[in-house]
Coordinates of N, CA and C in Angstrom, one line a residue:
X784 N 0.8 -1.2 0.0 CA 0.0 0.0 0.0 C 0.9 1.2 0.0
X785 N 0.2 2.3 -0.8 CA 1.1 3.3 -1.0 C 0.2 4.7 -0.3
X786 N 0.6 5.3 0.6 CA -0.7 6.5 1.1 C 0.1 7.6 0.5
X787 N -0.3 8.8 0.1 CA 0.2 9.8 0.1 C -1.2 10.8 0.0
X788 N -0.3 12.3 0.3 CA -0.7 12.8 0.6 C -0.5 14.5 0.2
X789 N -1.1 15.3 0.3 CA -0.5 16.8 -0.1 C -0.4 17.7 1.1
X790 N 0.4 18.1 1.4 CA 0.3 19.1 2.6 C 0.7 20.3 2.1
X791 N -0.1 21.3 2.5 CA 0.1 22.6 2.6 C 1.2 23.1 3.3
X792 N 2.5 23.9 3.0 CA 3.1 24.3 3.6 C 3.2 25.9 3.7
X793 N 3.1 27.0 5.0 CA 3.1 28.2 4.7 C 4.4 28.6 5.2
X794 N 4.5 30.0 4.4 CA 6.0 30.1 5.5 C 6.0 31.1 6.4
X795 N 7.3 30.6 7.2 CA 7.0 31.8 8.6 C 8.3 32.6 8.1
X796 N 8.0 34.0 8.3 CA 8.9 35.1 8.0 C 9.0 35.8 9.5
X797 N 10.4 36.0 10.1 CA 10.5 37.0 10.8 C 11.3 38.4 10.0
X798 N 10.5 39.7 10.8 CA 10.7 40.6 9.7 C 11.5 41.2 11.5
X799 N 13.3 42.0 11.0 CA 14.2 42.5 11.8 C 14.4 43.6 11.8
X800 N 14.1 44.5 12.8 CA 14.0 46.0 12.4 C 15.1 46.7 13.3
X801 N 16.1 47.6 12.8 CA 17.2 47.8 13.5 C 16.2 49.2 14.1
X802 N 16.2 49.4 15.6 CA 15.8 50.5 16.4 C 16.9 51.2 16.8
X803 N 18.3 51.5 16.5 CA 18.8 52.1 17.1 C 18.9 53.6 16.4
X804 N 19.5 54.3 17.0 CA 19.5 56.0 16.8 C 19.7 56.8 15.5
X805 N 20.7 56.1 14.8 CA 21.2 56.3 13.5 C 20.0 56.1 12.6
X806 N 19.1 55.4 12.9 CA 17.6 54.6 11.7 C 17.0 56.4 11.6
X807 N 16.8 57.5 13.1 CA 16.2 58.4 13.5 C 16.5 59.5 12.4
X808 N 17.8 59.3 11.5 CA 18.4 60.2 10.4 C 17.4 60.4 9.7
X809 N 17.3 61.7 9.3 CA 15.9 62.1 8.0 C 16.6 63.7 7.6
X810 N 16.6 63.2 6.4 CA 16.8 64.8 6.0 C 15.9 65.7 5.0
X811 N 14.6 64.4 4.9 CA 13.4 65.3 3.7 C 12.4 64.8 4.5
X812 N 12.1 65.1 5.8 CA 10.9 65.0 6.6 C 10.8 63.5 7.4
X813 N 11.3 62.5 6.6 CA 10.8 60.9 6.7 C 11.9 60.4 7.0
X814 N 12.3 60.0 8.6 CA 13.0 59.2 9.1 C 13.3 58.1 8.7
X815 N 14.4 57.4 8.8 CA 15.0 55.9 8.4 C 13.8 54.8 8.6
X816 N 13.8 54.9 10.1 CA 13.1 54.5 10.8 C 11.6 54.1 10.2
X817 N 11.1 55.2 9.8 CA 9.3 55.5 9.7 C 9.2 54.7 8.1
X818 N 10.4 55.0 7.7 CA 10.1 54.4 6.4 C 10.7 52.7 6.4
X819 N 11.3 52.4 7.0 CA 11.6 51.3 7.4 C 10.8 50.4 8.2
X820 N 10.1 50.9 9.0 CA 8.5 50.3 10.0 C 7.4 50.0 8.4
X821 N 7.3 51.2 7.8 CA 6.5 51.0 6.9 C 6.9 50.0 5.8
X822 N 7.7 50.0 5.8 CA 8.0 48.9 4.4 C 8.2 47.6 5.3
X823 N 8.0 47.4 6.8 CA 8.1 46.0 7.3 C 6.2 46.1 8.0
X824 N 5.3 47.0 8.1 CA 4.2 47.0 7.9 C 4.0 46.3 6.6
X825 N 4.6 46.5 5.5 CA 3.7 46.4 4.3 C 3.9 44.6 4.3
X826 N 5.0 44.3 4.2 CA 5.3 43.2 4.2 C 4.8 42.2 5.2
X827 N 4.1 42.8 6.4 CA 3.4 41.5 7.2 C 2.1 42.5 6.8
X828 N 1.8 42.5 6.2 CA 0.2 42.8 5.9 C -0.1 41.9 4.4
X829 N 1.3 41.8 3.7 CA 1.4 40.8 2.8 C 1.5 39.7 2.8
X830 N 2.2 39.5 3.6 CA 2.5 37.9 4.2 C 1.0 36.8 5.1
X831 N 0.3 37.9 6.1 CA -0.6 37.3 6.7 C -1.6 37.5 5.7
X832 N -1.8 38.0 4.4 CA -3.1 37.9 3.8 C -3.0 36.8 2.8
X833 N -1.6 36.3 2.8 CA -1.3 35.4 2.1 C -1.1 34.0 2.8
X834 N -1.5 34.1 3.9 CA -2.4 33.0 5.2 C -0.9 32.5 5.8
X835 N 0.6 33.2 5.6 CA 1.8 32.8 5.7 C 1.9 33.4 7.9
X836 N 2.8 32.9 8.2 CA 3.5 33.7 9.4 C 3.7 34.7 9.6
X837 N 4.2 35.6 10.4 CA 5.1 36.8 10.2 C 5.4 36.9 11.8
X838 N 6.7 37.1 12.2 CA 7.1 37.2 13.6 C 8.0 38.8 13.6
X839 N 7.9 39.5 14.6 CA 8.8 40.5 14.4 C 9.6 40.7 15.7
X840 N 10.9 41.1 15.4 CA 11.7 41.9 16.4 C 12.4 43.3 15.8
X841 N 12.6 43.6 17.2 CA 13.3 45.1 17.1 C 14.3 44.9 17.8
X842 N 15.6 45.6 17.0 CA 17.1 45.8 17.9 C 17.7 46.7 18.2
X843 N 18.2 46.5 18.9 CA 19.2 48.2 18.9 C 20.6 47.3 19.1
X844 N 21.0 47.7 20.5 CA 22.4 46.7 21.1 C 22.3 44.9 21.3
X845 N 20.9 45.1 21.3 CA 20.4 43.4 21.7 C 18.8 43.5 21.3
X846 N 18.1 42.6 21.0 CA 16.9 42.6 20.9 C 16.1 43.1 21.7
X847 N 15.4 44.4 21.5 CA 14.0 44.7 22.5 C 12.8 44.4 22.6
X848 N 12.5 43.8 21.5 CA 11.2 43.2 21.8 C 11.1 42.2 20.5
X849 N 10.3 40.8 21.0 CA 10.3 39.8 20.1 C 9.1 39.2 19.8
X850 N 8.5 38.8 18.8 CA 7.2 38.6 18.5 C 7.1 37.2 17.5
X851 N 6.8 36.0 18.3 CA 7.1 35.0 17.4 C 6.2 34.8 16.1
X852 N 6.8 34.1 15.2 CA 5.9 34.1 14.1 C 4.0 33.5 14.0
X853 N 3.4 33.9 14.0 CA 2.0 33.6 13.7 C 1.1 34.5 12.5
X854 N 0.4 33.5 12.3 CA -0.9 33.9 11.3 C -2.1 34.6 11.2
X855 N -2.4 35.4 12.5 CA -3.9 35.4 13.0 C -4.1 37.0 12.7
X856 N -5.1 37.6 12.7 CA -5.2 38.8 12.8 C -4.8 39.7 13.7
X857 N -5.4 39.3 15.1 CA -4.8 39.7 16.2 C -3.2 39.7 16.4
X858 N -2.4 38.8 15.8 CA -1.3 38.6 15.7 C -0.7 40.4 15.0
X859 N -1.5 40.0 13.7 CA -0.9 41.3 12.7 C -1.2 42.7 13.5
X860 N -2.4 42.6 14.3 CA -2.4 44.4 15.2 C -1.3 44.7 16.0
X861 N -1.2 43.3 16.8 CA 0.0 43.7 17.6 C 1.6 44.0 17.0
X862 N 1.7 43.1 15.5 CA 3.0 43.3 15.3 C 3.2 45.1 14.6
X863 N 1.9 45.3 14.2 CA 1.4 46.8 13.7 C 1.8 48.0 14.7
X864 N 1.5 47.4 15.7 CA 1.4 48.3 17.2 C 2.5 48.8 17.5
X865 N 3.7 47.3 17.2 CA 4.5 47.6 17.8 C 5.4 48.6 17.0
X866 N 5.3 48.1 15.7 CA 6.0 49.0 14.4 C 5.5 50.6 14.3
X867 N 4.7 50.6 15.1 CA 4.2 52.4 14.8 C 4.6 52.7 16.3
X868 N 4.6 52.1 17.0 CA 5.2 52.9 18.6 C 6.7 52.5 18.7
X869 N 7.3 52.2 17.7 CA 8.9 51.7 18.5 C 9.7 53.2 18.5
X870 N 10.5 52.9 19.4 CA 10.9 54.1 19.4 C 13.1 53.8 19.3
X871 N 13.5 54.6 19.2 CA 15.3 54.5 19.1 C 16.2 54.5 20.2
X872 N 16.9 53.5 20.5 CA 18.2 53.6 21.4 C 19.4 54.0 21.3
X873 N 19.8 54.7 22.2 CA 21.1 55.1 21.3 C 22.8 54.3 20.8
X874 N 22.4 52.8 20.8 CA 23.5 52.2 20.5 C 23.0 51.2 19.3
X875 N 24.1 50.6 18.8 CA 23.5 49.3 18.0 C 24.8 48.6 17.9
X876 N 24.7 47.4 17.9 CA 25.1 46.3 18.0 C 24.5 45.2 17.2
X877 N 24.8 45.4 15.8 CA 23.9 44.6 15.0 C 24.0 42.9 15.4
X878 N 25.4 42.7 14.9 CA 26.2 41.5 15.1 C 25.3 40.6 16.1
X879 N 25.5 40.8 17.6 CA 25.3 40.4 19.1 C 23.9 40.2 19.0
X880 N 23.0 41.2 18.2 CA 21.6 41.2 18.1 C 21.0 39.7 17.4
X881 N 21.5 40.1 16.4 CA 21.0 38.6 15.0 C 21.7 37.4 16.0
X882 N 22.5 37.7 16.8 CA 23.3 36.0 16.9 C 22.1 36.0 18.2
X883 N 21.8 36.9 18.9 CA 20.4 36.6 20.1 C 19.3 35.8 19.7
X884 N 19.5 36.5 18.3 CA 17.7 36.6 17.3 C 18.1 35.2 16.9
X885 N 19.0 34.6 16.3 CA 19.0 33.1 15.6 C 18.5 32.0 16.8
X886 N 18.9 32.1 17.9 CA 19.2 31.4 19.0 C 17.3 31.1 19.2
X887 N 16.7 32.4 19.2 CA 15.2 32.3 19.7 C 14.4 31.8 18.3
X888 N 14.3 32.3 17.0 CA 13.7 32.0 16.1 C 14.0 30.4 15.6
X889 N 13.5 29.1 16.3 CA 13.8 27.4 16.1 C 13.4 27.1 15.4
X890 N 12.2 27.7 14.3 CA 11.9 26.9 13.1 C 12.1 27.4 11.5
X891 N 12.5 27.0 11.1 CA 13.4 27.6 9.7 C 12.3 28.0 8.7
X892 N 13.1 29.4 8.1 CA 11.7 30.3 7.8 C 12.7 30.9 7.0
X893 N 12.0 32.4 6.8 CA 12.5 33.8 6.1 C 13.1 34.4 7.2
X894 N 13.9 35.0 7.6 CA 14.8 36.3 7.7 C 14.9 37.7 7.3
X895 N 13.7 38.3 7.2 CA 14.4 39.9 6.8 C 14.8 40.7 7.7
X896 N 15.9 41.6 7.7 CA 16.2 42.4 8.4 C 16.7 43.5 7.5
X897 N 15.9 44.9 8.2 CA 15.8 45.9 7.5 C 16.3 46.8 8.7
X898 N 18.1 47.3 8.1 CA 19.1 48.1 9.0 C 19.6 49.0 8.0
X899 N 20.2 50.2 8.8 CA 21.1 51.0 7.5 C 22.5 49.8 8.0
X900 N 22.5 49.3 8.8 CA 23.6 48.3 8.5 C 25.2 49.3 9.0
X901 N 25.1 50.4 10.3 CA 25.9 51.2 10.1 C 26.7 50.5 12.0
X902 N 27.8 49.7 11.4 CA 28.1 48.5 12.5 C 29.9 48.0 11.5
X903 N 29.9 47.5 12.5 CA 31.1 46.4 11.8 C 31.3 45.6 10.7
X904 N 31.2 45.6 9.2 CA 30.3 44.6 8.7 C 31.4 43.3 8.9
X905 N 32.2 42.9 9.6 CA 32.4 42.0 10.0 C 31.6 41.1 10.9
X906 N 31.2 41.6 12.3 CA 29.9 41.8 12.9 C 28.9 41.4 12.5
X907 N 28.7 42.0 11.9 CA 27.2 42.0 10.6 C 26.9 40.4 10.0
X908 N 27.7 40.4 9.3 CA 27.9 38.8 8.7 C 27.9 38.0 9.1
X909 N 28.8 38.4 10.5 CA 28.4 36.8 11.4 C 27.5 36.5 11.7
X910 N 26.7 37.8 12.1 CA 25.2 37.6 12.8 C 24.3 36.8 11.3
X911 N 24.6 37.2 10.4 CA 23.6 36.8 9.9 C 23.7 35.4 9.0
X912 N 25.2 34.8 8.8 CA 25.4 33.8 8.6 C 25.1 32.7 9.8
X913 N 24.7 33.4 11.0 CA 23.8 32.6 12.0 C 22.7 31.7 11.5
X914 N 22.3 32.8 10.9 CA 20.4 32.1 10.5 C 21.3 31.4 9.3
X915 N 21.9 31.3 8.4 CA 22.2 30.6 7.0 C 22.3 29.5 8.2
X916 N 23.4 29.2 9.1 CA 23.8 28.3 9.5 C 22.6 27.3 9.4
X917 N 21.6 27.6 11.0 CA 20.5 26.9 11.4 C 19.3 27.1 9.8
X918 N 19.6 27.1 8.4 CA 18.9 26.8 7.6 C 17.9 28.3 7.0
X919 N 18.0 29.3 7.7 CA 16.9 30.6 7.1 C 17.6 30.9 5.7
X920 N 16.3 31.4 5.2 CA 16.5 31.7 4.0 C 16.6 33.4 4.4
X921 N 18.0 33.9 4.4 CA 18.3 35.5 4.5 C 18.0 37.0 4.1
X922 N 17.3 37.8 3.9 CA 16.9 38.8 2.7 C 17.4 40.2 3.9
X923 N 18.5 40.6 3.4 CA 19.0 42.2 4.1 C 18.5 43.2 3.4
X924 N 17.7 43.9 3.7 CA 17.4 45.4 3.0 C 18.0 46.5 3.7
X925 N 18.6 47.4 3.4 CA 19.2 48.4 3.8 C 18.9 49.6 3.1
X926 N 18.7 50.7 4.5 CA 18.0 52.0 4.4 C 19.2 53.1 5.1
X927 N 18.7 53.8 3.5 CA 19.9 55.0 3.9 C 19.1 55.9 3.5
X928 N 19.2 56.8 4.1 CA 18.9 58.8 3.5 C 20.0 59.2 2.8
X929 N 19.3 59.8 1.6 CA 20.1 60.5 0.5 C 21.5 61.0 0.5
X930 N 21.5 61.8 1.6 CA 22.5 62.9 2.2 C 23.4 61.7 3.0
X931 N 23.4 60.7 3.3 CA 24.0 59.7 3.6 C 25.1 58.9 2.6
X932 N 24.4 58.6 1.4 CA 24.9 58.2 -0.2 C 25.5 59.4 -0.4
X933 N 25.5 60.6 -0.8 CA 26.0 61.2 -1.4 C 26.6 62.6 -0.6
X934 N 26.3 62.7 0.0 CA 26.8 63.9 1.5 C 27.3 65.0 0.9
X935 N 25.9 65.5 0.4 CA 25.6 66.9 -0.5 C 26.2 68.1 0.4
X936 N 26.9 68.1 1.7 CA 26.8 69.5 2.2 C 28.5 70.6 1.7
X937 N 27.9 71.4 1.8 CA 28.9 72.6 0.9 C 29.6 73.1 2.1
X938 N 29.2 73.9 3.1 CA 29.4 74.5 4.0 C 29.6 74.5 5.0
X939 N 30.6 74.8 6.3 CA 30.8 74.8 7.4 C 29.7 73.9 8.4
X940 N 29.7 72.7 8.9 CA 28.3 72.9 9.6 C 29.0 71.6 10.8
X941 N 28.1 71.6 12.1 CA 28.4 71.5 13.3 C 27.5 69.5 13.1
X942 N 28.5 68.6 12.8 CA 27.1 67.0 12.8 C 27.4 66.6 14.8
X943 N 26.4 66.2 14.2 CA 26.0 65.9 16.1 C 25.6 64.0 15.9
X944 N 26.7 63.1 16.4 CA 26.6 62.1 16.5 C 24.9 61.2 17.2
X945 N 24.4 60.2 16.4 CA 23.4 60.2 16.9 C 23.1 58.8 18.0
X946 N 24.4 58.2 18.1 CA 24.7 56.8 18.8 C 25.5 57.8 20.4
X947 N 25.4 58.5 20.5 CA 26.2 59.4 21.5 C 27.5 60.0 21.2
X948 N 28.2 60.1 19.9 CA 29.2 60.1 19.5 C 29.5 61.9 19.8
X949 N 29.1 62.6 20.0 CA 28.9 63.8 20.5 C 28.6 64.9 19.5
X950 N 29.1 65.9 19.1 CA 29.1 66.8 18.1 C 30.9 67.1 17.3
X951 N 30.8 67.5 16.5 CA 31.8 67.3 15.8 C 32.0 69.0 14.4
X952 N 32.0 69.9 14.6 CA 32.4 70.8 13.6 C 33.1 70.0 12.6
X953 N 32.7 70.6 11.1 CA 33.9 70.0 10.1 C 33.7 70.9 9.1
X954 N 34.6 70.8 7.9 CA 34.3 71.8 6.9 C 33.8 70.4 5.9
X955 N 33.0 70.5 5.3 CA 32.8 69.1 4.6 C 33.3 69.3 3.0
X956 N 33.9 70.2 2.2 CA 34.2 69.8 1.3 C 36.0 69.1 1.2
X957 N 36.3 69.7 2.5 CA 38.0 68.4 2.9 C 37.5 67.7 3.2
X958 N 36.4 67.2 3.9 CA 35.8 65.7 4.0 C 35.4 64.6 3.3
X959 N 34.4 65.3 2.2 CA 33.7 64.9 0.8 C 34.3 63.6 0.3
X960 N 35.6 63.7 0.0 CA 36.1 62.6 -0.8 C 36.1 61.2 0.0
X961 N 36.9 61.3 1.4 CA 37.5 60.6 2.5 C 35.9 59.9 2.8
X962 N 35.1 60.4 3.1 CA 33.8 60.2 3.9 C 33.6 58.9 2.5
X963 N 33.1 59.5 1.1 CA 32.5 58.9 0.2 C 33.0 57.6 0.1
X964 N 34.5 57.8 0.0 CA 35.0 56.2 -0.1 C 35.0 55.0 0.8
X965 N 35.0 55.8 2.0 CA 34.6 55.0 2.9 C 33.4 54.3 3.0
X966 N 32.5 55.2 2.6 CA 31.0 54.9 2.9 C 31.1 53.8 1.6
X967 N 31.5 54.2 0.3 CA 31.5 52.4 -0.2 C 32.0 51.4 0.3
X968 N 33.1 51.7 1.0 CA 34.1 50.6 1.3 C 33.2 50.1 2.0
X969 N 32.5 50.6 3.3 CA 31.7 50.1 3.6 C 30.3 48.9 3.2
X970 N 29.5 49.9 2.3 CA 28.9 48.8 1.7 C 29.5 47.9 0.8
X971 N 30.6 47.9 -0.2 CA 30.8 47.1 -1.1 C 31.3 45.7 -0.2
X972 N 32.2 45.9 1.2 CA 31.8 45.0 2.2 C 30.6 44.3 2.9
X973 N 29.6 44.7 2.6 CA 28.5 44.4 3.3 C 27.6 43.4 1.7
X974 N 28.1 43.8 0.5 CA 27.6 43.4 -0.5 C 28.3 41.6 -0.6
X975 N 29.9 42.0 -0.7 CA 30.3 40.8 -0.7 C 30.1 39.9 0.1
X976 N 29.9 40.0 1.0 CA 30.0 39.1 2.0 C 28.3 38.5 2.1

């Protein structure tokens, strides 16, 4: 005798939202942050209509709040709730975060985590070759403000670190070049890897 059978399989997605201070950057009205909640709103409003999971956490230095994955509606208000009230800490620690987050999330799923990713990317990678390890299938989205990519400023001006790093005078067009390359170096690190 031969039985078979078809089973439905859904998937569970946790969606990772970096809370720390740096996300608070906006320089055309719309925070990192707000836009980043919203595009992980959109995505569990997609997922649960699509009868799938969705679990969410928020990180800053370590995970602040954790929301395992489920299907239900009540599920989607709360993870809603939490995405329009979260608010910024002033450190991050991406790395220490994801290797917390792998540890708690035990059944193998989706992975997004939506950070400007502004950390070690050595750090970075390990955390998230965490979940590759235990089997997640990985999706990093990273959010940056314009003036971040391209650091439009001409004139004398005073940046005020937003992790506590304090205030800082500079003239930014002796900066311009040094800053830019770095800032790829940075990502093109964060690409390869």
């Amino acid at each position: 005798y031969i039985k078979q059978f078809e089973e439905e399989t859904n998937l569970r997605a946790t969606l990772v939202l970096d809370t720390s201070s740096s996300m608070d950057y906006a320089s055309a009205g719309v925070s990192k942050l707000d836009y980043a909640a919203t595009a992980c709103a959109a995505l569990a409003m997609l997922l649960t209509h699509q009868r799938d999971s969705v679990g969410l956490a928020l990180f800053d230095r370590g995970v602040r709040s954790y929301l395992p994955a489920a299907g239900t509606a009540p599920h989607l208000r709360e993870a809603l709730r939490r995405l329009a009230t979260a608010e910024t800490a002033p450190r991050t620690g991406i790395g220490a975060a994801l290797h917390d987050l792998a540890d708690r999330v035990k059944r193998r799923g989706l992975i997004v985590v939506v950070s400007d990713f502004f950390d070690q990317p050595a750090d970075i990678l390990l955390g998230l070759r965490h979940f590759h390890h235990r089997r997640h299938e990985v999706v990093a989205l990273q959010v940056l403000d314009p003036h971040e990519v391209e650091f439009p400023f001409r004139e004398p001006v005073v940046f005020s670190g937003l992790e506590g790093e304090g205030e800082m005078p500079i003239e930014p067009r002796s900066l311009r070049n040094e800053y830019l390359a770095r800032f790829r170096a940075h990502v093109d690190a964060l690409r390869r890897g």
